[in-house]
Coordinates of C-alpha atoms and ligand atoms in Angstrom, one line a residue:
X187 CA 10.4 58.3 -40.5
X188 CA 8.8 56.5 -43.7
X189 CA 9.9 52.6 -44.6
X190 CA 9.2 51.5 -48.0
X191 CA 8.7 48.0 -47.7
X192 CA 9.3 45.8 -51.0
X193 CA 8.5 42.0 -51.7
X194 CA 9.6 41.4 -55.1
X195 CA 8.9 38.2 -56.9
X196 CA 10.1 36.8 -60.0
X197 CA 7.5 38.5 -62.0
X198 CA 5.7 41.0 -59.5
X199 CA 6.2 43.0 -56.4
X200 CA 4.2 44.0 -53.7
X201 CA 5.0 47.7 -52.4
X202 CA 3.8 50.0 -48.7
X203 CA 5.2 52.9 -47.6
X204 CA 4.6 53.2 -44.1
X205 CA 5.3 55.9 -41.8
X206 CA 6.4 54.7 -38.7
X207 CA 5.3 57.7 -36.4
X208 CA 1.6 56.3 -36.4
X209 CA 3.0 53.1 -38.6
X210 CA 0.2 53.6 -40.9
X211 CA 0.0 52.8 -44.4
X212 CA 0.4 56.1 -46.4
X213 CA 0.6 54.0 -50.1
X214 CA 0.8 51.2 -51.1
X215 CA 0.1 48.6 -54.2
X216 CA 1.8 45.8 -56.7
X217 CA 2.9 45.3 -59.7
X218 CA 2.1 42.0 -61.5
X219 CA 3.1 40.5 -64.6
X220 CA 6.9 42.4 -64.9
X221 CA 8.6 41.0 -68.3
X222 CA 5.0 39.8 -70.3
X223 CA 3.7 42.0 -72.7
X224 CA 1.3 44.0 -70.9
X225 CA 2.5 44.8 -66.9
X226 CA -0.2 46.0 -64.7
X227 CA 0.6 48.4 -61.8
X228 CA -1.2 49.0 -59.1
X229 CA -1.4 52.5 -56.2
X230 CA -3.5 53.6 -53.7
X231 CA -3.3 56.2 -50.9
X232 CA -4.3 56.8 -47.6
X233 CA -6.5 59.6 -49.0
X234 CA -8.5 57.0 -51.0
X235 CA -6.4 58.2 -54.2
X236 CA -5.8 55.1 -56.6
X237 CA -4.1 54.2 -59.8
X238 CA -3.8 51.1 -62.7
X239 CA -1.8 51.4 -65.6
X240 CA -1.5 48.8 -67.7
X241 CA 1.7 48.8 -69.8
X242 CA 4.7 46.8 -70.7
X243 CA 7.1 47.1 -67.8
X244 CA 10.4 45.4 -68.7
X245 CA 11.8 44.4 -65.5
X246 CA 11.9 45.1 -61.8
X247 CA 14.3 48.4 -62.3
X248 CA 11.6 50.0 -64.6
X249 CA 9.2 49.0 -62.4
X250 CA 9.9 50.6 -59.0
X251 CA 11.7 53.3 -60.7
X252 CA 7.5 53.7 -62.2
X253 CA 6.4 53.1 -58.3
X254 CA 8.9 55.8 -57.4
X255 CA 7.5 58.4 -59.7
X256 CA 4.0 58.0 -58.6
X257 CA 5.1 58.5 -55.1
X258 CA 6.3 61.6 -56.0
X259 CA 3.7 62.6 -58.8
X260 CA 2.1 66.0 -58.2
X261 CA -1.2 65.4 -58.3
X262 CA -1.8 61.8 -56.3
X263 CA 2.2 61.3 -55.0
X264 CA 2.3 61.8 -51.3
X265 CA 5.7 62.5 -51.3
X266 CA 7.5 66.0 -51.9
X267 CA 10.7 63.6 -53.0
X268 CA 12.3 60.5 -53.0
X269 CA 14.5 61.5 -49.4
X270 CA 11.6 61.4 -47.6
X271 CA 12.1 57.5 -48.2
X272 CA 14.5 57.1 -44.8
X273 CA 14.5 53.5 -45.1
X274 CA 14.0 50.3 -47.4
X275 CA 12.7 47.4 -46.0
X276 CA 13.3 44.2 -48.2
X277 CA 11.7 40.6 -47.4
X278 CA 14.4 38.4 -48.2
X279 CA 12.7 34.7 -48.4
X280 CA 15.7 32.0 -47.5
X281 CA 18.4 33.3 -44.9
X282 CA 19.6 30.0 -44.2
X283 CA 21.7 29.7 -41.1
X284 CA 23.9 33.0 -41.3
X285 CA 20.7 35.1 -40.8
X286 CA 19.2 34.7 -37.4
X287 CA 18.0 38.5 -37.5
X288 CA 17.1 41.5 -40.1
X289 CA 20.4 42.8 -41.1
X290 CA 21.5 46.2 -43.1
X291 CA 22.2 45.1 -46.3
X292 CA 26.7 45.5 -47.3
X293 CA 28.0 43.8 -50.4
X294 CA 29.0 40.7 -47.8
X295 CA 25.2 40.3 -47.1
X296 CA 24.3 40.5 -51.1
X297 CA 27.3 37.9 -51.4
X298 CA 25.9 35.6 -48.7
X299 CA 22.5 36.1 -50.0
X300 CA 23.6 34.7 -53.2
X301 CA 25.4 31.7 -51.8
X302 CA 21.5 30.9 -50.5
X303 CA 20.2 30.8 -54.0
X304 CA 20.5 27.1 -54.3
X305 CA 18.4 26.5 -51.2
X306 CA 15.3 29.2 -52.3
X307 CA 15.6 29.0 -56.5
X308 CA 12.5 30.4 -56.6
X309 CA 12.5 33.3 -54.5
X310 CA 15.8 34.7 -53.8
X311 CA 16.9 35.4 -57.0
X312 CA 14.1 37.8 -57.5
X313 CA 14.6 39.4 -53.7
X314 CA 18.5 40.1 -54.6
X315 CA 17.2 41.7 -57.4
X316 CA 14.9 43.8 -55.8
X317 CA 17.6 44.8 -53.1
X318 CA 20.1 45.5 -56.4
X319 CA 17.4 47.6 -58.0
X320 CA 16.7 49.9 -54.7
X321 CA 20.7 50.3 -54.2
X322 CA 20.8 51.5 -57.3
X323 CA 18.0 53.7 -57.6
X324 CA 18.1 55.2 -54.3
X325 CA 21.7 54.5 -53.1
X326 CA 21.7 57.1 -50.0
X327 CA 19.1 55.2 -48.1
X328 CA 19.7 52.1 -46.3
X329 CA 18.4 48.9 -47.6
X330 CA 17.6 46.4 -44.7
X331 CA 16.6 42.7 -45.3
X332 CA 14.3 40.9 -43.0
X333 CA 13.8 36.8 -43.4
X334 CA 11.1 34.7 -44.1
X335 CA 13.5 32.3 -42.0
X336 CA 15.2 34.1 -39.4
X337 CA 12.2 33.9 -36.8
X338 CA 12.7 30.3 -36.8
X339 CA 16.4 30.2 -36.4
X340 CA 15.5 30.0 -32.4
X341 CA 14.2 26.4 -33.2
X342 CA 16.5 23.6 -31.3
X343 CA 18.6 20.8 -32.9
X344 CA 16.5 18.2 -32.3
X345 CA 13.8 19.6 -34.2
X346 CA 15.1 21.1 -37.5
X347 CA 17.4 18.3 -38.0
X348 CA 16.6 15.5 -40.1
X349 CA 17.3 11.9 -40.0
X350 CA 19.6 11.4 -42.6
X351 CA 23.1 11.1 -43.5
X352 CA 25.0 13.8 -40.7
X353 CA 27.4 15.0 -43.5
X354 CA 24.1 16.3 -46.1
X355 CA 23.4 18.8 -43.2
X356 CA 27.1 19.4 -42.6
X357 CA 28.1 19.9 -45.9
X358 CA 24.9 20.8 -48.2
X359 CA 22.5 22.4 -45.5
X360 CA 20.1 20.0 -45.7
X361 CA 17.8 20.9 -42.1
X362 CA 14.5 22.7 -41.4
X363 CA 14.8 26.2 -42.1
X364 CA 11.0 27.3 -41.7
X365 CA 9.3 30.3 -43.5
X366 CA 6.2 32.4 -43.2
X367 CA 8.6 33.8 -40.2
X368 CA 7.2 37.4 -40.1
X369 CA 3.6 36.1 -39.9
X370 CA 4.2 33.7 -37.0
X371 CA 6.2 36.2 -35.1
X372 CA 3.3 39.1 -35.8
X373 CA 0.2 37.1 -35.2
X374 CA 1.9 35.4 -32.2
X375 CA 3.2 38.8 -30.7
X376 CA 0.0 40.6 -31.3
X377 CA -1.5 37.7 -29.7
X378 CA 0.2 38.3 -26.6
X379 CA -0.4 41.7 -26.5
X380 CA -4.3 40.9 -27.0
X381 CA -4.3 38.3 -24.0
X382 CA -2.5 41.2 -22.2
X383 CA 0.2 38.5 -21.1
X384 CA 4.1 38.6 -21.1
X385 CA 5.0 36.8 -24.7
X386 CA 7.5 34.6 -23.1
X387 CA 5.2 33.1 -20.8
X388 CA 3.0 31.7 -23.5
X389 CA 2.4 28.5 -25.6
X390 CA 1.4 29.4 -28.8
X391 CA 0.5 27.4 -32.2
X392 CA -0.1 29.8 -35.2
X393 CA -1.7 28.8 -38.2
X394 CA -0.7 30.4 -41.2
X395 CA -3.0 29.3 -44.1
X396 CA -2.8 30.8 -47.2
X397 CA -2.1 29.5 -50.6
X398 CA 1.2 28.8 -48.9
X399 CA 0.7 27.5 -45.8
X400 CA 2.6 26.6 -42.1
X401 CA 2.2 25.7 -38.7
X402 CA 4.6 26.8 -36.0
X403 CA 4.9 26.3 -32.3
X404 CA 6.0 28.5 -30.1
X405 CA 7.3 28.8 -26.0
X406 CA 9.1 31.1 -24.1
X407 CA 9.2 33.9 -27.4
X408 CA 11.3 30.3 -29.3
X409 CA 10.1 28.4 -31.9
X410 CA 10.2 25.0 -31.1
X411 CA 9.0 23.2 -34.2
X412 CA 7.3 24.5 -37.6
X413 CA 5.9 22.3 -40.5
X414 CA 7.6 24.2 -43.3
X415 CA 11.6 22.6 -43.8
X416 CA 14.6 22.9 -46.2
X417 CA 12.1 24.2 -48.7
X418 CA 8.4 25.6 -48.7
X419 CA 7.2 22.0 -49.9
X420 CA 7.1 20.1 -46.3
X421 CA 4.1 20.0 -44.1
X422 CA 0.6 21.3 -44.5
X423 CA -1.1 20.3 -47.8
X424 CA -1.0 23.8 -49.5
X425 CA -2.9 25.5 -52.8
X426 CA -0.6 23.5 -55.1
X427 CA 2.0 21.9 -53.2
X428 CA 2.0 18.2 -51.9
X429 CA 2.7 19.2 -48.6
X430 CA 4.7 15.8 -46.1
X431 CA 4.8 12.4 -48.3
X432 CA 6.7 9.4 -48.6
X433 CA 10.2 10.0 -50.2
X434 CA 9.8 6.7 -51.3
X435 CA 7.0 8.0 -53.4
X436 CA 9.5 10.4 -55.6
X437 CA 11.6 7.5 -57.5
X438 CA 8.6 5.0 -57.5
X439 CA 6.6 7.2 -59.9
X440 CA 9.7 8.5 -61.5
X441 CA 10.1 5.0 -63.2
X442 CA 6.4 4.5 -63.2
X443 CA 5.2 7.8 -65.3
X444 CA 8.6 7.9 -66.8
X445 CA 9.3 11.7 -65.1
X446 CA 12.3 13.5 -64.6
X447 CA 13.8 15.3 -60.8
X448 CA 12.6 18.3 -62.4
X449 CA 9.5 17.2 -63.6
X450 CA 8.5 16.0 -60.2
X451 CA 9.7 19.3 -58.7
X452 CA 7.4 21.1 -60.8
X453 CA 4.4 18.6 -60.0
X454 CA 4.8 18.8 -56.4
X455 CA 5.2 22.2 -56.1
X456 CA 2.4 23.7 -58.5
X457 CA -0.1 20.9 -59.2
X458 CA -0.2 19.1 -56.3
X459 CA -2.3 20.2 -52.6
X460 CA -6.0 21.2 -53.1
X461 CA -5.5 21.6 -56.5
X462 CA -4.1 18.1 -57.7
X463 CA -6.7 16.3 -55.4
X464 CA -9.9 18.2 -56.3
X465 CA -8.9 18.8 -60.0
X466 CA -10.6 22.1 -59.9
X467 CA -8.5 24.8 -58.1
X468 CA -6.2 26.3 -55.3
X469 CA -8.7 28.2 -54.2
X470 CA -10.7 27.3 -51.5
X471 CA -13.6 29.6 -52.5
X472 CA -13.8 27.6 -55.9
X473 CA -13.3 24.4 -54.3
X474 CA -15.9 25.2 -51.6
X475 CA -18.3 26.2 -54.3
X476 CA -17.9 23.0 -56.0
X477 CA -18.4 21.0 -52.6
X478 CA -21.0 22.4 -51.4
X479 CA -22.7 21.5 -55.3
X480 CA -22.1 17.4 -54.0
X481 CA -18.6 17.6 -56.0
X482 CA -16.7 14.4 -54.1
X483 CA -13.0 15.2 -55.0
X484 CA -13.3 19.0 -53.8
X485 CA -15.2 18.1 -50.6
X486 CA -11.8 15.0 -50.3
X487 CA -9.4 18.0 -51.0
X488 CA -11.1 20.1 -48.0
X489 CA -11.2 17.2 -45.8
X490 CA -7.4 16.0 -46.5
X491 CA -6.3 19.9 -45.5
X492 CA -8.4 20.0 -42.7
X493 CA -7.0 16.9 -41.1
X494 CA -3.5 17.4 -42.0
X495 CA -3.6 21.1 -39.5
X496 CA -5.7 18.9 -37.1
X497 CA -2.5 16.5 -36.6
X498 CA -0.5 19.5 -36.4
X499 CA -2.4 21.0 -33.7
X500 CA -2.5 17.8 -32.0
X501 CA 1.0 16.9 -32.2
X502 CA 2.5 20.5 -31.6
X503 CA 0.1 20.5 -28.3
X504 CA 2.3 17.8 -27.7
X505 CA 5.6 18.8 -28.0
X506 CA 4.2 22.2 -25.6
X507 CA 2.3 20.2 -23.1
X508 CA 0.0 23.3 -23.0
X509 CA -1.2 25.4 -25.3
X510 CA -2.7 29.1 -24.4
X511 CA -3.5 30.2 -27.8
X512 CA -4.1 29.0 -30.8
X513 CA -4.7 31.6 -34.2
X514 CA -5.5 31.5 -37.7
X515 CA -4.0 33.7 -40.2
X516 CA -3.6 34.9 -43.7
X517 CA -6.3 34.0 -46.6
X518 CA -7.7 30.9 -45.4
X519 CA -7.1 31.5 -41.6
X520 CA -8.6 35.1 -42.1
X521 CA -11.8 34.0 -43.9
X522 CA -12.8 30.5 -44.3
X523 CA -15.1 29.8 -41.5
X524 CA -16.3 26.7 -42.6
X525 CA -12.9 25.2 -42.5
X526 CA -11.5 26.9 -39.3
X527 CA -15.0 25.4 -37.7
X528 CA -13.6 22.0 -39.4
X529 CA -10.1 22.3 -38.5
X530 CA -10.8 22.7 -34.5
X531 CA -14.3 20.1 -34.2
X532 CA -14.2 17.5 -31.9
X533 CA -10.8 18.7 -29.9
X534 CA -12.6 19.6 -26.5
X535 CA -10.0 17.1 -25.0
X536 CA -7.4 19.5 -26.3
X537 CA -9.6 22.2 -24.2
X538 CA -10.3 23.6 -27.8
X539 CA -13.7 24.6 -28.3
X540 CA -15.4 27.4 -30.5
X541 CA -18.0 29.3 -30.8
X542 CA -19.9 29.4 -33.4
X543 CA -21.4 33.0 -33.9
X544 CA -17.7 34.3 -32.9
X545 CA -16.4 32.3 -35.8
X546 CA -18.8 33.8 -38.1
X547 CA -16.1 36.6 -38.6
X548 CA -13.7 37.7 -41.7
X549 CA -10.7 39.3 -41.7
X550 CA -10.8 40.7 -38.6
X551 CA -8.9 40.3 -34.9
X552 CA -11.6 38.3 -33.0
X553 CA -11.6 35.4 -30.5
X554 CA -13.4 32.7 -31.6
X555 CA -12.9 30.3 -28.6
X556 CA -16.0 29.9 -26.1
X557 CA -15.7 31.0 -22.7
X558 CA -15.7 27.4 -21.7
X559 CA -12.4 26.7 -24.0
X560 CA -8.8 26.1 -21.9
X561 CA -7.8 27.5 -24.8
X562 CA -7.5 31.2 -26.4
X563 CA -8.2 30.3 -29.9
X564 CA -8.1 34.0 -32.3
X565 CA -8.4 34.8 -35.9
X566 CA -5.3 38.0 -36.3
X567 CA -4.9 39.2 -39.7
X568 CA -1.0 38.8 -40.6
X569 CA 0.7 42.5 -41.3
X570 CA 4.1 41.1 -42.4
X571 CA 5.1 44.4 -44.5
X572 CA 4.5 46.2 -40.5
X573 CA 6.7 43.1 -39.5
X574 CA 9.4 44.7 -42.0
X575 CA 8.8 48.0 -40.8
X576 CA 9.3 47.9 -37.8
X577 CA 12.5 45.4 -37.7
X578 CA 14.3 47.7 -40.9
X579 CA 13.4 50.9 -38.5
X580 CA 15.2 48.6 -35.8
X581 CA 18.2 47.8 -37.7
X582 CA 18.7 51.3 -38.8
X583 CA 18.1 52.6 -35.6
X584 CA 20.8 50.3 -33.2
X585 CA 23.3 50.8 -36.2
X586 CA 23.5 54.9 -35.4
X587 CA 23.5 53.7 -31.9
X588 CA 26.6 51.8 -32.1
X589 CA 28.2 54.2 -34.5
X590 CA 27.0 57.2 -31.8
X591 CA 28.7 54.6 -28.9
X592 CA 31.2 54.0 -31.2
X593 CA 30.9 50.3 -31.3
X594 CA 30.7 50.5 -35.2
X595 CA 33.5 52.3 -37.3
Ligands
ADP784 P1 -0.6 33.9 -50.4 O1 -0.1 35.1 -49.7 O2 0.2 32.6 -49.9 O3 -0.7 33.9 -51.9 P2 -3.1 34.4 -49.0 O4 -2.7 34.4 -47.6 O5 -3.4 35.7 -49.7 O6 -2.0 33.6 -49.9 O7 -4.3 33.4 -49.2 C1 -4.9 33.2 -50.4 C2 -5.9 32.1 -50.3 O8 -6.9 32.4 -49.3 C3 -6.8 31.9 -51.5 O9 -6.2 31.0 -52.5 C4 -8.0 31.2 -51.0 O10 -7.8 29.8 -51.0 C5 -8.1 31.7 -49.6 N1 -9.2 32.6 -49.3 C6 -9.2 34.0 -49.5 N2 -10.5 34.5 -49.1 C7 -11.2 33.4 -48.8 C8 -12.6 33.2 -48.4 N3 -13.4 34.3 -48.3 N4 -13.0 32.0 -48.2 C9 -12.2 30.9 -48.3 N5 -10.9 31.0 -48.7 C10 -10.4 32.2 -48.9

């Protein structure tokens, strides 16, 4: 059975097609700048086999009808046609609170999915169209959509509801949703398996630090809290987003600089974090470059994102009372050593402690803790299109069930 996983963003989207006997990767690639004048498109195989073309590509239709082609081409396509695509595995960013779980994609979930537009502007829009794009192009094959927030749907009351008016959560939503679900659940799962112990009986903070980044907690297989809320804006200061402030903060320098609700939307989400405090980038490599040089604002912007996933740490270890393991994930979590080594210094009263030649390590599943640390601290690289995989195979899979059991008509 193959999956063909798709992210699509406004602009780009990121492709695999896995085969889920041996779930490995047998293509995969993106496709950046949809809509500009010149597109890029980019393929690689198993077999080492890879392709750019650079060309205008007018929209998401044109371009995974191009992705399509390639797959089948008969020279570097490892496909004999487009059947041998069983399944199509969509990430689907905002589920809100109908989606607690990857679901097989009806007209009532595109409906639903487009009453969660409001609450994910951003991303959505350009997931709905990716879903619309695959229906039409291959509509014999079933389209399943897995959420960034459905992972953290297990979360309790107390911790996803705000304090604020009861009715703006009632009647507009207004609660911690959560994202970076599939990575959490990965990491923390794998994580389990590599301690050889029973998921459920494990405390668990994951650290998911890329350009967008989140902290979740986890016990008994639940999430109990995760720094991520209504939107992708709360918690950890990210590449270009603020991260937790001070409401007050929002109407004080709209009157002050004169700004408008979506001026200050833009600023906090795309020149704020690392990049609005060092000036320089959202990129820890440049901003580490320009550190280590004696640059003051880049070494401030390391040292503010450091300590904010410190507190985290500390105040999800908590809210578990324990913690067994602790991992890093995705860009930063994968490969900045410097910063993990920052992040975890001085918490041997946590029963955190590293060691130092294990954290020398990139983008690979190590443990980092010493033997004397209380705690399993690991770096896991995230797979969240395996994530996809494996839950659209799922779907598919219990849906013949019930048809077979006749639960389903
Ligand atoms: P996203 O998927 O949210 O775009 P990623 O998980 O790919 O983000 O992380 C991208 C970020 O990871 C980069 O912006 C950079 O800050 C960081 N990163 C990647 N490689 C390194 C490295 N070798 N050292 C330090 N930071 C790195």
């Amino acid at each position: 059975m193959n999956v063909f996983v798709l992210n699509c963003g406004s602009s780009s989207l990121k492709y695999q097609l896995i085969n889920m006997k041996n779930e490995k990767v047998i293509a995969k690639g993106l496709v950046e700048k949809i809509g500009e004048n010149i597109s890029y498109l980019n393929y690689e195989t198993e077999a080492d086999n890879e392709i750019e073309i650079e060309e205008k590509i007018n929209d998401h239709n044109k371009a995974i009808e191009m992705v399509l082609e390639i797959l089948q081409n008969k020279e570097y396509g490892v496909l004999e046609n487009i059947n041998e695509i069983n399944i199509v595995g969509h990430r689907v960013v905002h589920g809100g609170e109908k989606f607690s779980g990857s679901v097989l994609i009806n007209e009532d979930v595109i409906k639903a999915l487009k009453e969660n537009i409001k609450l994910a502007p951003l991303h959505n829009p350009a997931n709905i169209m990716g879903i619309e794009v695959s229906k039409n192009l291959m509509p014999h094959t079933p389209d399943v959509g897995v959420f960034d927030t459905a992972f953290h749907q297990s979360m309790p009351e107390k911790s996803y509801l705000y304090a604020i008016p009861y009715e703006w959560y009632k009647d507009n939503g207004v609660r911690r949703y959560g994202f970076h679900g599939t990575s959490h659940k990965y990491v923390s799962e794998r994580g389990s398996e590599l301690l050889e112990k029973d998921y459920k009986d494990l405390k668990i903070i994951s650290c998911h630090l890329g350009n967008g980044a989140s902290i979740t907690a986890i016990e008994d297989g639940k999430v109990i809290d995760t720094t991520m809320g209504l939107t992708p804006l709360e918690g950890l200061v990210m590449g270009t987003r603020s991260g937790d402030l001070d409401a007050g903060i929002i109407p004080y320098i709209m009157k002050e600089r004169n700004m408008d609700i979506e001026e200050i939307d833009q600023a906090l989400n795309t020149e704020s974090g690392v990049l609005g405090i060092s000036g320089i980038s959202n990129d820890f490599r440049d901003i580490g470059e320009k550190a280590d040089l004696g640059d003051e604002r880049a070494q401030l912007a390391i040292d503010i994102f450091c300590r904010r996933v410190k507190k985290y740490i500390g105040s999800y270890a908590a809210l578990l009372g324990r913690v067994d393991l602790l991992i890093f994930t995705a860009g930063i979590g994968e490969n900045a050593i410097n910063i993990r080594k920052k992040i975890v210094s001085d918490m041997d009263y946590f029963g955190i402690e590293l060691d130092e030649d294990k954290n020398n390590c990139r983008g690979k599943e190590v443990k980092i803790s010493s033997d004397n640390s209380n705690v399993d601290v690991y770096v896991i690289p995230t797979n969240e299109e395996l994530v996809i995989a494996r839950e659209a195979k799922d779907v598919v899979e219990t849906y013949i069930k019930n048809i077979i059991k006749g639960i389903v008509g």
